[in-house]
Amino acid sequence: MPDRLMLLDSASLYFRAFYGVPDTVKAPDGTPVNAVRGFLDIITKLVTLYRPTHLVACWDDDWRPQWRVDLIPTYKTHRVAEVVEVGPDIEVVPDPLEVQVPIIRETLGAVGIPIIGAPEHEADDVIGTLATTATLPVDIVTGDRDLFQLVDDSRDVRVVYTARGMSNLEIVTDQTVVTKYGVLPSQYADFATLRGDSSDGLPGVAGIGEKSAATLLAAHGDLAGIVAAAEARQGMTAGVATKITTALPYLAVAPTVVAVVKDLDLPRVDTRLRPLSPEAKADAAALAERWALGAAMNRIVDALDTV
């Protein structure tokens, strides 16, 4: 099989695992491990189905970076459990999931999957950097459509979209984005800026929905072209031009918030998937026994034996 890099939007996947596996699944000490088991099974399915040769679990070292909040104070506000003066704010995470995150990290280490995060940045930014600098074809696994901005057929960068569940995975290519939204992936960040996204606390431009945003981008190319046309009162109705010019303060900062970072200085790690050595298999088995991961650990170890 040709080499291929898979980038996991880890939090997106372990939240999905947490809600997809009953929370009655527990370790002998009573610790819930449903997200751990479910996350392992998700990775097993992805490795078996898409045959990546390289894999990275991309991590939110800061799920709500202050520099994004400084630009748009409402950014992810509804997901804040506690504001922290120094360091990342605390995200609303169910207690039974929060206790599993360290176990997930330990388990990934046991099966040889590297974790990469970056201070003051989200997993999206890690993914953006790795996808942009990769010399291999890339599959980005996420339930976050914001990452559609990275899709690029010319470089064989795709999104494996999980929003409809692990039994209904969708491969997102240039054509998928064009068909679904009427814009190119390279226009998607501007499209999202105009449309807004309540799930991320992005207000968008009042009165501009998906269809209007796509129409404007088709006519003017990008956000800068739309703003220039609105200010000149050309190429759109007076009402639409007024909506754009009224939103200029938002449009001056929102693109920086919406665009994923593509130039982080990330650590160099060995991302190649390999079968586990006998010693590593013994350690993984011990970890599985401690946390009652059972068949989920066996399945991922077996999958790695085939890479």
Short mmCIF file of N, CA, C and O in Angstrom, two decimals, residues 46-91:
data_model
loop_
_atom_site.label_atom_id
_atom_site.label_comp_id
_atom_site.label_asym_id
_atom_site.label_seq_id
_atom_site.Cartn_x
_atom_site.Cartn_y
_atom_site.Cartn_z
N LEU A 46 -10.58 2.73 11.58
CA LEU A 46 -9.94 3.64 10.63
C LEU A 46 -8.70 3.01 10.00
O LEU A 46 -8.47 3.12 8.79
N VAL A 47 -7.90 2.37 10.84
CA VAL A 47 -6.67 1.73 10.34
C VAL A 47 -7.02 0.59 9.39
O VAL A 47 -6.39 0.41 8.33
N THR A 48 -8.03 -0.18 9.74
CA THR A 48 -8.43 -1.32 8.91
C THR A 48 -9.05 -0.87 7.59
O THR A 48 -8.78 -1.45 6.53
N LEU A 49 -9.84 0.19 7.65
CA LEU A 49 -10.59 0.64 6.48
C LEU A 49 -9.74 1.45 5.50
O LEU A 49 -9.81 1.25 4.28
N TYR A 50 -8.91 2.35 6.04
CA TYR A 50 -8.20 3.30 5.17
C TYR A 50 -6.71 3.01 5.03
O TYR A 50 -6.03 3.66 4.24
N ARG A 51 -6.20 2.08 5.81
CA ARG A 51 -4.81 1.60 5.68
C ARG A 51 -3.77 2.71 5.72
O ARG A 51 -2.88 2.78 4.86
N PRO A 52 -3.83 3.61 6.70
CA PRO A 52 -2.75 4.60 6.81
C PRO A 52 -1.44 3.91 7.18
O PRO A 52 -1.44 2.88 7.87
N THR A 53 -0.34 4.47 6.74
CA THR A 53 0.98 3.99 7.14
C THR A 53 1.56 4.84 8.26
O THR A 53 2.48 4.42 8.95
N HIS A 54 1.01 6.05 8.41
CA HIS A 54 1.45 6.99 9.44
C HIS A 54 0.20 7.53 10.13
O HIS A 54 -0.83 7.74 9.48
N LEU A 55 0.29 7.77 11.43
CA LEU A 55 -0.88 8.19 12.20
C LEU A 55 -0.45 9.11 13.33
O LEU A 55 0.54 8.84 14.02
N VAL A 56 -1.20 10.19 13.52
CA VAL A 56 -0.96 11.12 14.62
C VAL A 56 -2.28 11.43 15.32
O VAL A 56 -3.29 11.72 14.66
N ALA A 57 -2.28 11.37 16.65
CA ALA A 57 -3.40 11.84 17.44
C ALA A 57 -3.15 13.32 17.75
O ALA A 57 -2.28 13.65 18.56
N CYS A 58 -3.86 14.20 17.08
CA CYS A 58 -3.67 15.64 17.26
C CYS A 58 -4.49 16.11 18.45
O CYS A 58 -5.64 15.70 18.63
N TRP A 59 -3.89 16.97 19.26
CA TRP A 59 -4.43 17.24 20.60
C TRP A 59 -4.70 18.72 20.81
O TRP A 59 -3.98 19.58 20.31
N ASP A 60 -5.76 19.00 21.59
CA ASP A 60 -6.05 20.36 22.03
C ASP A 60 -5.22 20.68 23.26
O ASP A 60 -5.64 20.42 24.39
N ASP A 61 -4.03 21.25 23.07
CA ASP A 61 -3.30 21.73 24.24
C ASP A 61 -3.99 22.95 24.83
O ASP A 61 -3.87 23.23 26.02
N ASP A 62 -4.71 23.68 23.99
CA ASP A 62 -5.55 24.79 24.44
C ASP A 62 -6.79 24.80 23.55
O ASP A 62 -6.71 25.17 22.39
N TRP A 63 -7.91 24.37 24.09
CA TRP A 63 -9.13 24.22 23.29
C TRP A 63 -9.76 25.56 22.93
O TRP A 63 -10.56 25.66 22.00
N ARG A 64 -9.38 26.63 23.66
CA ARG A 64 -9.97 27.97 23.44
C ARG A 64 -8.86 29.00 23.60
O ARG A 64 -8.80 29.71 24.61
N PRO A 65 -7.97 29.11 22.63
CA PRO A 65 -6.81 30.01 22.78
C PRO A 65 -7.21 31.45 23.03
O PRO A 65 -8.13 31.98 22.40
N GLN A 66 -6.48 32.08 23.95
CA GLN A 66 -6.82 33.45 24.33
C GLN A 66 -6.72 34.40 23.14
O GLN A 66 -7.50 35.36 23.04
N TRP A 67 -5.80 34.16 22.23
CA TRP A 67 -5.66 35.07 21.09
C TRP A 67 -6.89 35.04 20.19
O TRP A 67 -7.24 36.06 19.58
N ARG A 68 -7.58 33.91 20.14
CA ARG A 68 -8.84 33.86 19.39
C ARG A 68 -9.95 34.57 20.18
O ARG A 68 -10.77 35.29 19.60
N VAL A 69 -9.97 34.37 21.49
CA VAL A 69 -10.97 35.03 22.33
C VAL A 69 -10.79 36.54 22.31
O VAL A 69 -11.78 37.29 22.29
N ASP A 70 -9.54 37.00 22.29
CA ASP A 70 -9.28 38.44 22.24
C ASP A 70 -9.89 39.06 20.99
O ASP A 70 -10.33 40.22 21.00
N LEU A 71 -9.92 38.31 19.91
CA LEU A 71 -10.47 38.82 18.65
C LEU A 71 -12.00 38.73 18.62
O LEU A 71 -12.67 39.65 18.16
N ILE A 72 -12.54 37.60 19.10
CA ILE A 72 -14.00 37.41 19.18
C ILE A 72 -14.32 36.86 20.57
O ILE A 72 -14.19 35.66 20.82
N PRO A 73 -14.73 37.73 21.50
CA PRO A 73 -14.95 37.29 22.89
C PRO A 73 -15.98 36.19 23.04
O PRO A 73 -15.94 35.46 24.04
N THR A 74 -16.90 36.05 22.10
CA THR A 74 -17.92 35.01 22.21
C THR A 74 -17.42 33.64 21.75
O THR A 74 -18.17 32.66 21.82
N TYR A 75 -16.18 33.57 21.32
CA TYR A 75 -15.66 32.31 20.77
C TYR A 75 -15.75 31.19 21.81
O TYR A 75 -15.14 31.25 22.87
N LYS A 76 -16.55 30.18 21.52
CA LYS A 76 -16.75 28.99 22.36
C LYS A 76 -17.16 29.32 23.80
O LYS A 76 -16.97 28.51 24.71
N THR A 77 -17.77 30.49 24.01
CA THR A 77 -18.14 30.90 25.36
C THR A 77 -19.06 29.89 26.03
O THR A 77 -18.92 29.60 27.24
N HIS A 78 -20.00 29.33 25.27
CA HIS A 78 -21.00 28.44 25.86
C HIS A 78 -20.40 27.13 26.35
O HIS A 78 -21.06 26.37 27.06
N ARG A 79 -19.14 26.87 26.00
CA ARG A 79 -18.50 25.63 26.42
C ARG A 79 -17.52 25.85 27.59
O ARG A 79 -16.81 24.93 27.97
N VAL A 80 -17.51 27.05 28.16
CA VAL A 80 -16.59 27.35 29.25
C VAL A 80 -17.21 26.95 30.59
O VAL A 80 -18.29 27.41 30.95
N ALA A 81 -16.52 26.08 31.31
CA ALA A 81 -16.98 25.69 32.64
C ALA A 81 -16.40 26.63 33.69
O ALA A 81 -17.05 26.95 34.69
N GLU A 82 -15.17 27.07 33.47
CA GLU A 82 -14.51 27.96 34.43
C GLU A 82 -13.45 28.77 33.71
O GLU A 82 -12.64 28.22 32.95
N VAL A 83 -13.46 30.08 33.93
CA VAL A 83 -12.45 30.96 33.34
C VAL A 83 -11.20 30.91 34.20
O VAL A 83 -11.26 31.03 35.43
N VAL A 84 -10.05 30.72 33.56
CA VAL A 84 -8.77 30.65 34.25
C VAL A 84 -7.95 31.88 33.88
O VAL A 84 -7.80 32.21 32.70
N GLU A 85 -7.44 32.58 34.90
CA GLU A 85 -6.70 33.82 34.63
C GLU A 85 -5.42 33.56 33.84
O GLU A 85 -5.07 34.29 32.93
N VAL A 86 -4.70 32.52 34.24
CA VAL A 86 -3.45 32.18 33.55
C VAL A 86 -3.56 30.74 33.05
O VAL A 86 -3.68 29.81 33.83
N GLY A 87 -3.56 30.58 31.74
CA GLY A 87 -3.68 29.25 31.16
C GLY A 87 -5.03 29.05 30.52
O GLY A 87 -5.91 29.93 30.59
N PRO A 88 -5.23 27.90 29.88
CA PRO A 88 -6.48 27.64 29.17
C PRO A 88 -7.68 27.61 30.10
O PRO A 88 -7.60 27.11 31.23
N ASP A 89 -8.81 28.17 29.64
CA ASP A 89 -10.06 28.03 30.39
C ASP A 89 -10.44 26.56 30.46
O ASP A 89 -10.02 25.75 29.63
N ILE A 90 -11.25 26.23 31.46
CA ILE A 90 -11.68 24.84 31.65
C ILE A 90 -12.95 24.61 30.85
O ILE A 90 -13.93 25.34 30.98
N GLU A 91 -12.91 23.58 30.00
CA GLU A 91 -14.03 23.27 29.12
C GLU A 91 -15.05 22.41 29.85
O GLU A 91 -14.71 21.64 30.75
#
